[in-house]
PDB file of C-alpha atoms in Angstrom:
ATOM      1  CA  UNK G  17       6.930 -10.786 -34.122  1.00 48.00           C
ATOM      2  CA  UNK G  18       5.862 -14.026 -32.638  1.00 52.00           C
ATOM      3  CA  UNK G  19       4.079 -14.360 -29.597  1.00 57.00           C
ATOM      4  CA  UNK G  20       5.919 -16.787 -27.092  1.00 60.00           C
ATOM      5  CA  UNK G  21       3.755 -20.092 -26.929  1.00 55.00           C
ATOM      6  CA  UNK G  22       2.746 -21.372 -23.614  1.00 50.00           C
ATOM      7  CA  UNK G  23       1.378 -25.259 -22.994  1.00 51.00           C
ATOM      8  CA  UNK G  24      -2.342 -24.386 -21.822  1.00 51.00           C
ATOM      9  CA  UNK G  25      -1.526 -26.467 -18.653  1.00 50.00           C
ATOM     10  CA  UNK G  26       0.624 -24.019 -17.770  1.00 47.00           C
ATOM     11  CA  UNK G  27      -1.445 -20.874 -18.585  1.00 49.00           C
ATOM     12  CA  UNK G  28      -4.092 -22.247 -16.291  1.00 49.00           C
ATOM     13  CA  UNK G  29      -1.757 -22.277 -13.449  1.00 49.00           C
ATOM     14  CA  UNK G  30      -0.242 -18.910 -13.973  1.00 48.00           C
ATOM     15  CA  UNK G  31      -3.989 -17.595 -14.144  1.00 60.00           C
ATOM     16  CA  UNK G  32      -4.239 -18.816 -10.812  1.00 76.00           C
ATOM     17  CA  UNK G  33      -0.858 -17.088  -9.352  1.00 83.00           C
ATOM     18  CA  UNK G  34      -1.780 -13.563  -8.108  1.00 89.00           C
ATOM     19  CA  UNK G  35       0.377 -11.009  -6.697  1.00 91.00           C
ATOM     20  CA  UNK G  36       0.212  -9.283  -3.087  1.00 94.00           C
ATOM     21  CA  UNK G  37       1.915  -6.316  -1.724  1.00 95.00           C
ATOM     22  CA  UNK G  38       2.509  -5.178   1.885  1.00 96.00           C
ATOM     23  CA  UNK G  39       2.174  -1.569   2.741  1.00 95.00           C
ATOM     24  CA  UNK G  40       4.309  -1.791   6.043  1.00 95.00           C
ATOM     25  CA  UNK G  41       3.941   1.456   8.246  1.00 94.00           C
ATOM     26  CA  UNK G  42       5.346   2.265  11.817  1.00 95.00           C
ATOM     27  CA  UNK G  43       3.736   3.829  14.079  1.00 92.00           C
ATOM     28  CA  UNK G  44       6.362   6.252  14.857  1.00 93.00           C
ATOM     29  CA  UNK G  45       8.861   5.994  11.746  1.00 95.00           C
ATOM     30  CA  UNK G  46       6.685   5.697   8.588  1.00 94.00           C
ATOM     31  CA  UNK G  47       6.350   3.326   5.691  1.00 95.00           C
ATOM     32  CA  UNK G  48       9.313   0.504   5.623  1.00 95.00           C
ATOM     33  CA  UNK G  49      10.738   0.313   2.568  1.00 94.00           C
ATOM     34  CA  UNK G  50      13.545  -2.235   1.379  1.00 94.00           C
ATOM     35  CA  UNK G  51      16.189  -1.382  -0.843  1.00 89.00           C
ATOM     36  CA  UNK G  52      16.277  -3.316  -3.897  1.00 80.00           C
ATOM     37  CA  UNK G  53      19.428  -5.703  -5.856  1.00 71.00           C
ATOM     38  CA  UNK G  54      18.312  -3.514  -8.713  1.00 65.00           C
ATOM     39  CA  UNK G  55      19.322  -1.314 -11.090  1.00 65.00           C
ATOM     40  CA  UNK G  56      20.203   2.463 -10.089  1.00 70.00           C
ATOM     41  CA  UNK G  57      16.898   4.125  -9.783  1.00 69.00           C
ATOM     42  CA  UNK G  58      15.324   0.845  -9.363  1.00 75.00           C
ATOM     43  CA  UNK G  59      16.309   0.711  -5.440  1.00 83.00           C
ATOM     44  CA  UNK G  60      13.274   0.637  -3.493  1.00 91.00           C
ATOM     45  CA  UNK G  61      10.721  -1.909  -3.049  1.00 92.00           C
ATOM     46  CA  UNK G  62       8.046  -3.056  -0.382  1.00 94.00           C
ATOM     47  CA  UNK G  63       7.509  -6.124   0.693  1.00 94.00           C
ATOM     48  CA  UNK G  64       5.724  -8.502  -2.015  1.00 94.00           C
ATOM     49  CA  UNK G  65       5.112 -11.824  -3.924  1.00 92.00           C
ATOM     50  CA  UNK G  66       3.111 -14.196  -5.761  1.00 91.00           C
ATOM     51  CA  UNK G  67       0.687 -16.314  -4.252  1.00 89.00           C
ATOM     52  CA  UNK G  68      -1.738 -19.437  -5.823  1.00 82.00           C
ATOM     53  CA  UNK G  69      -5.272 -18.467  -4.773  1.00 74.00           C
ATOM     54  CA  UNK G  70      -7.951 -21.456  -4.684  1.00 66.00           C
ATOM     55  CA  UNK G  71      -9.455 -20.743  -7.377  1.00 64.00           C
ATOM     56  CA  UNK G  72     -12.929 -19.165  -6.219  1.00 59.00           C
ATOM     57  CA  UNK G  73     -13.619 -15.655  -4.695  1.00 60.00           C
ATOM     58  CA  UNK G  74     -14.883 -14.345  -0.978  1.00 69.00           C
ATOM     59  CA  UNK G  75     -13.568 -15.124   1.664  1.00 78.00           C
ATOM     60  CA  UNK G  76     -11.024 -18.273   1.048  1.00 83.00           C
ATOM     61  CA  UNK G  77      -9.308 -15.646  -1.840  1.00 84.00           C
ATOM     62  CA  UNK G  78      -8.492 -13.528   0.654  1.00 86.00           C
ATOM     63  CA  UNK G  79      -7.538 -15.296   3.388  1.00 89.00           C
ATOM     64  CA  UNK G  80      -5.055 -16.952   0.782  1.00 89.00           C
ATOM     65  CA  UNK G  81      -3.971 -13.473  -0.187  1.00 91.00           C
ATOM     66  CA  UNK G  82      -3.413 -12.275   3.932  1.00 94.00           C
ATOM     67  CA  UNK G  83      -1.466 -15.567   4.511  1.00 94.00           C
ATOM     68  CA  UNK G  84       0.739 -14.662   1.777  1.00 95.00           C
ATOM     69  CA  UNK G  85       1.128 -11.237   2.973  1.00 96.00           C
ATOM     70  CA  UNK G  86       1.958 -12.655   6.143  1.00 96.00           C
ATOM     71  CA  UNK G  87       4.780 -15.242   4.587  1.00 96.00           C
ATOM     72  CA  UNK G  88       6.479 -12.518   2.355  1.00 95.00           C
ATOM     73  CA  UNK G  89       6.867 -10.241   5.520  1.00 95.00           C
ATOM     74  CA  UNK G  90       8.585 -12.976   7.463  1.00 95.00           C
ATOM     75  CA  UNK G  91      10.588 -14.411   4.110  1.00 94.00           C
ATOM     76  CA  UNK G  92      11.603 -10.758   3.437  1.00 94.00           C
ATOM     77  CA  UNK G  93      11.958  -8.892   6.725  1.00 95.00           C
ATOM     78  CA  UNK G  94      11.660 -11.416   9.252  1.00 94.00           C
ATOM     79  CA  UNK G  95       9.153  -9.941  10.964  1.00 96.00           C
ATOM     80  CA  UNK G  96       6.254 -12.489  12.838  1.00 95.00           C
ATOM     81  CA  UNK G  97       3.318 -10.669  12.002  1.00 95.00           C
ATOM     82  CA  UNK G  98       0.286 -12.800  11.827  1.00 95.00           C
ATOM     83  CA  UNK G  99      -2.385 -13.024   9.314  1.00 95.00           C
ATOM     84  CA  UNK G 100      -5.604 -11.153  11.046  1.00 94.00           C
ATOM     85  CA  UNK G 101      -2.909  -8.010  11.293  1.00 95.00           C
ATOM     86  CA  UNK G 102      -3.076  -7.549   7.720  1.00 95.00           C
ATOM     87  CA  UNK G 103      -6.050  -5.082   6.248  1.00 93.00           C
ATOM     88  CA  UNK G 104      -6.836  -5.349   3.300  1.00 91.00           C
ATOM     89  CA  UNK G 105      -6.828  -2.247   1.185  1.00 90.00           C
ATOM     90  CA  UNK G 106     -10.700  -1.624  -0.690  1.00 85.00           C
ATOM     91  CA  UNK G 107      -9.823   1.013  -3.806  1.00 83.00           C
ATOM     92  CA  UNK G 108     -11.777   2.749  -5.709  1.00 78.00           C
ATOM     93  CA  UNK G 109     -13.236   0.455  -8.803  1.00 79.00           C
ATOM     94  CA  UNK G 110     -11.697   2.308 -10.884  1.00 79.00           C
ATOM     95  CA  UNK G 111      -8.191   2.154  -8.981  1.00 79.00           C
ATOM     96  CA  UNK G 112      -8.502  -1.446  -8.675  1.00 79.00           C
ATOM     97  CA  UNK G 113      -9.941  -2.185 -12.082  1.00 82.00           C
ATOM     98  CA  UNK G 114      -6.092  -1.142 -13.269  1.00 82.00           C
ATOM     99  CA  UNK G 115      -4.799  -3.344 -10.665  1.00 85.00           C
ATOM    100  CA  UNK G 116      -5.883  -6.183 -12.412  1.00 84.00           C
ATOM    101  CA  UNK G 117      -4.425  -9.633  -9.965  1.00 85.00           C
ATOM    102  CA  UNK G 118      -2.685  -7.246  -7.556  1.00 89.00           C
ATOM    103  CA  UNK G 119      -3.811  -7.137  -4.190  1.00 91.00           C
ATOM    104  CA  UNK G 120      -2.754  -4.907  -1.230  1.00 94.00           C
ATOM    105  CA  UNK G 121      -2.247  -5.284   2.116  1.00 94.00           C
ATOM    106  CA  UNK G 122      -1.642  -2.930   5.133  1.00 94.00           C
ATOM    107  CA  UNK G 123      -0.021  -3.488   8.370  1.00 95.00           C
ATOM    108  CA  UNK G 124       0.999  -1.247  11.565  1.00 95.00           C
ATOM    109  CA  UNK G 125       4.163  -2.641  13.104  1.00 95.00           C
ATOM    110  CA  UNK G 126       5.983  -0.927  15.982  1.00 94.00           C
ATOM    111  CA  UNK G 127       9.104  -1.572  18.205  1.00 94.00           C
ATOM    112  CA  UNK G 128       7.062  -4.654  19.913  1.00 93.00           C
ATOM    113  CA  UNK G 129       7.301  -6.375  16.192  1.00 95.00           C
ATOM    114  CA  UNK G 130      11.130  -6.327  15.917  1.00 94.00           C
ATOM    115  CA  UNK G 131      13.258  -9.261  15.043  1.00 93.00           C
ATOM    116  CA  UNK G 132      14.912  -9.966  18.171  1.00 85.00           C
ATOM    117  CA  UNK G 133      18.484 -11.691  17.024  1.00 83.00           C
ATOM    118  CA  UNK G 134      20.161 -11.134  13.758  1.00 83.00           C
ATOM    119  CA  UNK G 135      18.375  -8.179  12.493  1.00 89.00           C
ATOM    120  CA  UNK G 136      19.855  -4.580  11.343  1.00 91.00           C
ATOM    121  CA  UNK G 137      18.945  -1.305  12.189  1.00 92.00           C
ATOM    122  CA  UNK G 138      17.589   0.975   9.428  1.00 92.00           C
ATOM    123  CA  UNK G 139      19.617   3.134   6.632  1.00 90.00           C
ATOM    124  CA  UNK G 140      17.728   6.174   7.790  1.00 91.00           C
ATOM    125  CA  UNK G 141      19.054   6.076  11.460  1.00 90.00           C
ATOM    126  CA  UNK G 142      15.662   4.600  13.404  1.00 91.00           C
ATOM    127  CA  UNK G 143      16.665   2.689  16.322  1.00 88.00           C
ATOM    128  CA  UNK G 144      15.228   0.436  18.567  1.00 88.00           C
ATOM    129  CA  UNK G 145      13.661  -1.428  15.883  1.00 94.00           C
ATOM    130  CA  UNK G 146      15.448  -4.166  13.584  1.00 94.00           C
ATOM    131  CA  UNK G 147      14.341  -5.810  10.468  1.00 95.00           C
ATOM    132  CA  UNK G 148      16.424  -9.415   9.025  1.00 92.00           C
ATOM    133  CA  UNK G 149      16.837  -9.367   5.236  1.00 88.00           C
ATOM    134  CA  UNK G 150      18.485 -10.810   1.932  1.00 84.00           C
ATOM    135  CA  UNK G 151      18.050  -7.313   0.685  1.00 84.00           C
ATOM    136  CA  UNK G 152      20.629  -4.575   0.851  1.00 86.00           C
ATOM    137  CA  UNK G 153      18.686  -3.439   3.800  1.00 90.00           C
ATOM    138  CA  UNK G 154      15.721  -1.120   4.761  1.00 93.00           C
ATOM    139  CA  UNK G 155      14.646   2.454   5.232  1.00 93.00           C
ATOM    140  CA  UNK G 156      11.876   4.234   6.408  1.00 95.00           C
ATOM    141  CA  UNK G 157       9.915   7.197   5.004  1.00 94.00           C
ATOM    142  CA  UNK G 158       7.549   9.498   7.050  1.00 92.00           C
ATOM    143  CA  UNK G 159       5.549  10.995   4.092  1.00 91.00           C
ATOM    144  CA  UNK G 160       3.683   9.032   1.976  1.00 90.00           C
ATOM    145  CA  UNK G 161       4.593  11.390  -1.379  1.00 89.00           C
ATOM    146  CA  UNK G 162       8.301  10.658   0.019  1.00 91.00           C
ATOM    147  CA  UNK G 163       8.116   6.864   0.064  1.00 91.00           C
ATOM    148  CA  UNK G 164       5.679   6.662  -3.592  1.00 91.00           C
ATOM    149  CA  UNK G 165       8.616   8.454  -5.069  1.00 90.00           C
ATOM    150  CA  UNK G 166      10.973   5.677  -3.584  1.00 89.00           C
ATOM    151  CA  UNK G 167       8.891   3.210  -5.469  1.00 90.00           C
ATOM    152  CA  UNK G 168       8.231   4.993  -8.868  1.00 87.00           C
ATOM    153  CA  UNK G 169      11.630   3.511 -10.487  1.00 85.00           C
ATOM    154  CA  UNK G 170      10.899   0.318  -9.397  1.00 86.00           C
ATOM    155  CA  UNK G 171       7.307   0.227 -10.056  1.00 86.00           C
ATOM    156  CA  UNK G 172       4.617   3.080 -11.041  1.00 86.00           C
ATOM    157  CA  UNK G 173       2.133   0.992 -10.393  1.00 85.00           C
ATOM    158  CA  UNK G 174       2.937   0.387  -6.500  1.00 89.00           C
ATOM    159  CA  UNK G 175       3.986   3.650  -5.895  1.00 88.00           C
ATOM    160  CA  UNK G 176       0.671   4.943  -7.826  1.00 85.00           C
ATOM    161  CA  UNK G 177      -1.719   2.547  -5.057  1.00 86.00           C
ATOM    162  CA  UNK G 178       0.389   4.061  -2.111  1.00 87.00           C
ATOM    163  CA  UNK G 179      -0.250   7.369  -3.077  1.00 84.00           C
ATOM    164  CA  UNK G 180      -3.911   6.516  -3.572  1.00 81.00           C
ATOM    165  CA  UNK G 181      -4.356   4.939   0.171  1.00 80.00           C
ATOM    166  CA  UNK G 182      -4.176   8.528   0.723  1.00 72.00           C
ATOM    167  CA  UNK G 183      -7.027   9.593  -1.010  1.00 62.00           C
ATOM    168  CA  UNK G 184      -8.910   6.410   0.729  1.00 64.00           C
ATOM    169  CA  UNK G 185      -8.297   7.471   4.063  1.00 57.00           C
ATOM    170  CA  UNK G 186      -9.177  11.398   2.954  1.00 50.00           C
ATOM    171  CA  UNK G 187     -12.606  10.328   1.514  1.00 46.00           C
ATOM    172  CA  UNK G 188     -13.532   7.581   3.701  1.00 45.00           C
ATOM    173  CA  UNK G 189     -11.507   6.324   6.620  1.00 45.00           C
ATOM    174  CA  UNK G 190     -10.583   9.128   8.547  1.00 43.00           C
ATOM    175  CA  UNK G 191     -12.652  11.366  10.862  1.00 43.00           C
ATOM    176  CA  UNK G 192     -11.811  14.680   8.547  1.00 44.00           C
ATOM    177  CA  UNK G 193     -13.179  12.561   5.582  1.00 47.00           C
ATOM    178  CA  UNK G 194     -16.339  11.577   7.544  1.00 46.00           C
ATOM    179  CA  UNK G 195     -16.724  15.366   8.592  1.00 44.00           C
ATOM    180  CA  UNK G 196     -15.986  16.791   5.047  1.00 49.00           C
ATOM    181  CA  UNK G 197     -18.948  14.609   3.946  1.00 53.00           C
ATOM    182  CA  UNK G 198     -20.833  15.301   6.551  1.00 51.00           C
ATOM    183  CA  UNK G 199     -20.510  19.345   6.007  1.00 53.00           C
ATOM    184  CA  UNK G 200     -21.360  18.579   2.670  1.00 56.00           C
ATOM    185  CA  UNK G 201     -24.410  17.427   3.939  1.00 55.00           C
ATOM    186  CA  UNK G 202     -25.155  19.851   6.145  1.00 53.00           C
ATOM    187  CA  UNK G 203     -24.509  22.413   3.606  1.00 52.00           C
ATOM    188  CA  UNK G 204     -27.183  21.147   1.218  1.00 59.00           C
ATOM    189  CA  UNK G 205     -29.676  20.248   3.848  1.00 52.00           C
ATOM    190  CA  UNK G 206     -29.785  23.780   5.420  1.00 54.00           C
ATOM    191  CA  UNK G 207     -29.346  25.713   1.420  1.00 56.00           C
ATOM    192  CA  UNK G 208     -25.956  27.400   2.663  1.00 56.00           C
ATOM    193  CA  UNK G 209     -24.298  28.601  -0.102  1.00 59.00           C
ATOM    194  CA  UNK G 210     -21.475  26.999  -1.765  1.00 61.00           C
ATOM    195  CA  UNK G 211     -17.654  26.944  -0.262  1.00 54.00           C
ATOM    196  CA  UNK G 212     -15.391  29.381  -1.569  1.00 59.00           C
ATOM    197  CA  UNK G 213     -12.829  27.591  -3.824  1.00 59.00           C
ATOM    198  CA  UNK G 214      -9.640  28.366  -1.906  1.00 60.00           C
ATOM    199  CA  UNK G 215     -11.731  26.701   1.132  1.00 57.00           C
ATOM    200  CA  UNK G 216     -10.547  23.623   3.149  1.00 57.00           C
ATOM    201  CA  UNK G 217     -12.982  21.454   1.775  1.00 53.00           C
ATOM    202  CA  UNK G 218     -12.309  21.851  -1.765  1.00 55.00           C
ATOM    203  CA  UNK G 219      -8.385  22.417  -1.282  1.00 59.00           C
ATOM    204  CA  UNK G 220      -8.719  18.523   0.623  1.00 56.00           C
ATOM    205  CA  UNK G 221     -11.489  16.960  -2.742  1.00 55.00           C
ATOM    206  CA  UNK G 222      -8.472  18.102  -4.918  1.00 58.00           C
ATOM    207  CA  UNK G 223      -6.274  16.160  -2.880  1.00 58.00           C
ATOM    208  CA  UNK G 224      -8.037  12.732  -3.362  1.00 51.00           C
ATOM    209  CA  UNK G 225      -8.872  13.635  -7.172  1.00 54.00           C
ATOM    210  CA  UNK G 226      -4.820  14.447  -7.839  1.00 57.00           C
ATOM    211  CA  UNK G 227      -4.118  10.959  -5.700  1.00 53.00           C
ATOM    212  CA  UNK G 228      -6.618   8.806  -7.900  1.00 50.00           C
ATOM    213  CA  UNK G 229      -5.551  10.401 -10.918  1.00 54.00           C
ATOM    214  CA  UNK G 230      -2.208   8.593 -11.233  1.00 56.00           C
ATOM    215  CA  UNK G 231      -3.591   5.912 -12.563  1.00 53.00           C
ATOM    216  CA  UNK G 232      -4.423   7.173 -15.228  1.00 49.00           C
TER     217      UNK G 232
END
């Protein structure tokens, strides 16, 4: 079969369009999630979109990327949430390396964030919070495992990068990843011998190892 030509004009700009994705979480309800025009067990999506970076890496990338975060959110949930509110989120290389041109964003939102007039309540019964959308409306999902199986009709990839913000924050944002590393340490320092397998430690390693793994 043919492969579909495309004028090399046009291929350069297209190498130039990336996509970014907004993991949206509040701080008492969970991840915001909006449900999809698609197909049955295509519902659920998060907020996303393409965006034409400048061409060069660093720093102007991603502030191109974090603006565009910023516009989708307000485009697809009308929520004002500026730019310097979005963190980006650093995979592992191997993670990213199967991202390819995808780039993820998170942001905490909470009541203060809501859209003041026009907005809807979400399908999961939160109140006190209201979101403005073209799409069928939102939900929200307090466990992570919860809201990646939302997302695995729509996308595997997505919901494979939200499930692996878990094993980022295990290994090397929270404090119980710093202090699993840090007994580690201790334990080799001082010649203690090794954990018992059904310990904490190794029960919480086999966490971020099952996380990473669904990318492959």
């Amino acid at each position: 079969m043919a492969s579909t030509y495309i004028d090399p004009a046009v291929r350069a700009q297209l190498a130039n369009v990336h996509d970014v994705f907004v993991i949206a979480r509040h701080e008492k309800h969970g991840y915001l999630l909006l449900l999809n025009k698609g197909a049955l067990g295509k519902e659920f999506k998060i907020p996303s979109g393409k965006f034409e970076h400048p061409g060069i890496g660093g720093d102007s990338y991603y502030k191109a990327a974090s603006n565009a975060a910023s516009c989708k959110m307000l485009v697809q949930t009308g929520l004002v949430i500026a730019p310097c509110r979005f963190n980006r989120i650093l995979f592992p290389a191997q993670v990213q390396e199967k991202l390819g041109n995808r780039v993820f964003y998170e942001v905490w939102i909470s009541d203060q964030d809501s859209v003041v007039k026009g907005g809807e309540t979400a399908l999961t019964g939160e109140q006190n919070f209201y979101v403005r959308t073209d799409y069928y409306g939102f939900t929200f999902h307090q466990d992570l495992r919860h809201a990646a199986a939302a997302l695995r009709g729509t996308s595997r990839t997505t919901a494979s990068a939200l499930l692996a913000t878990q094993a980022i924050y295990r290994e090397t944002c929270c404090l119980g990843g710093v202090i699993m590393k840090m007994g580690e340490m201790a334990r080799q320092m001082c010649g203690w011998p090794k954990f018992p397998e059904n310990h904490p430690f190794h029960r919480a390693q086999r966490g971020v190892q099952r996380s990473i793994s669904s990318f492959s």
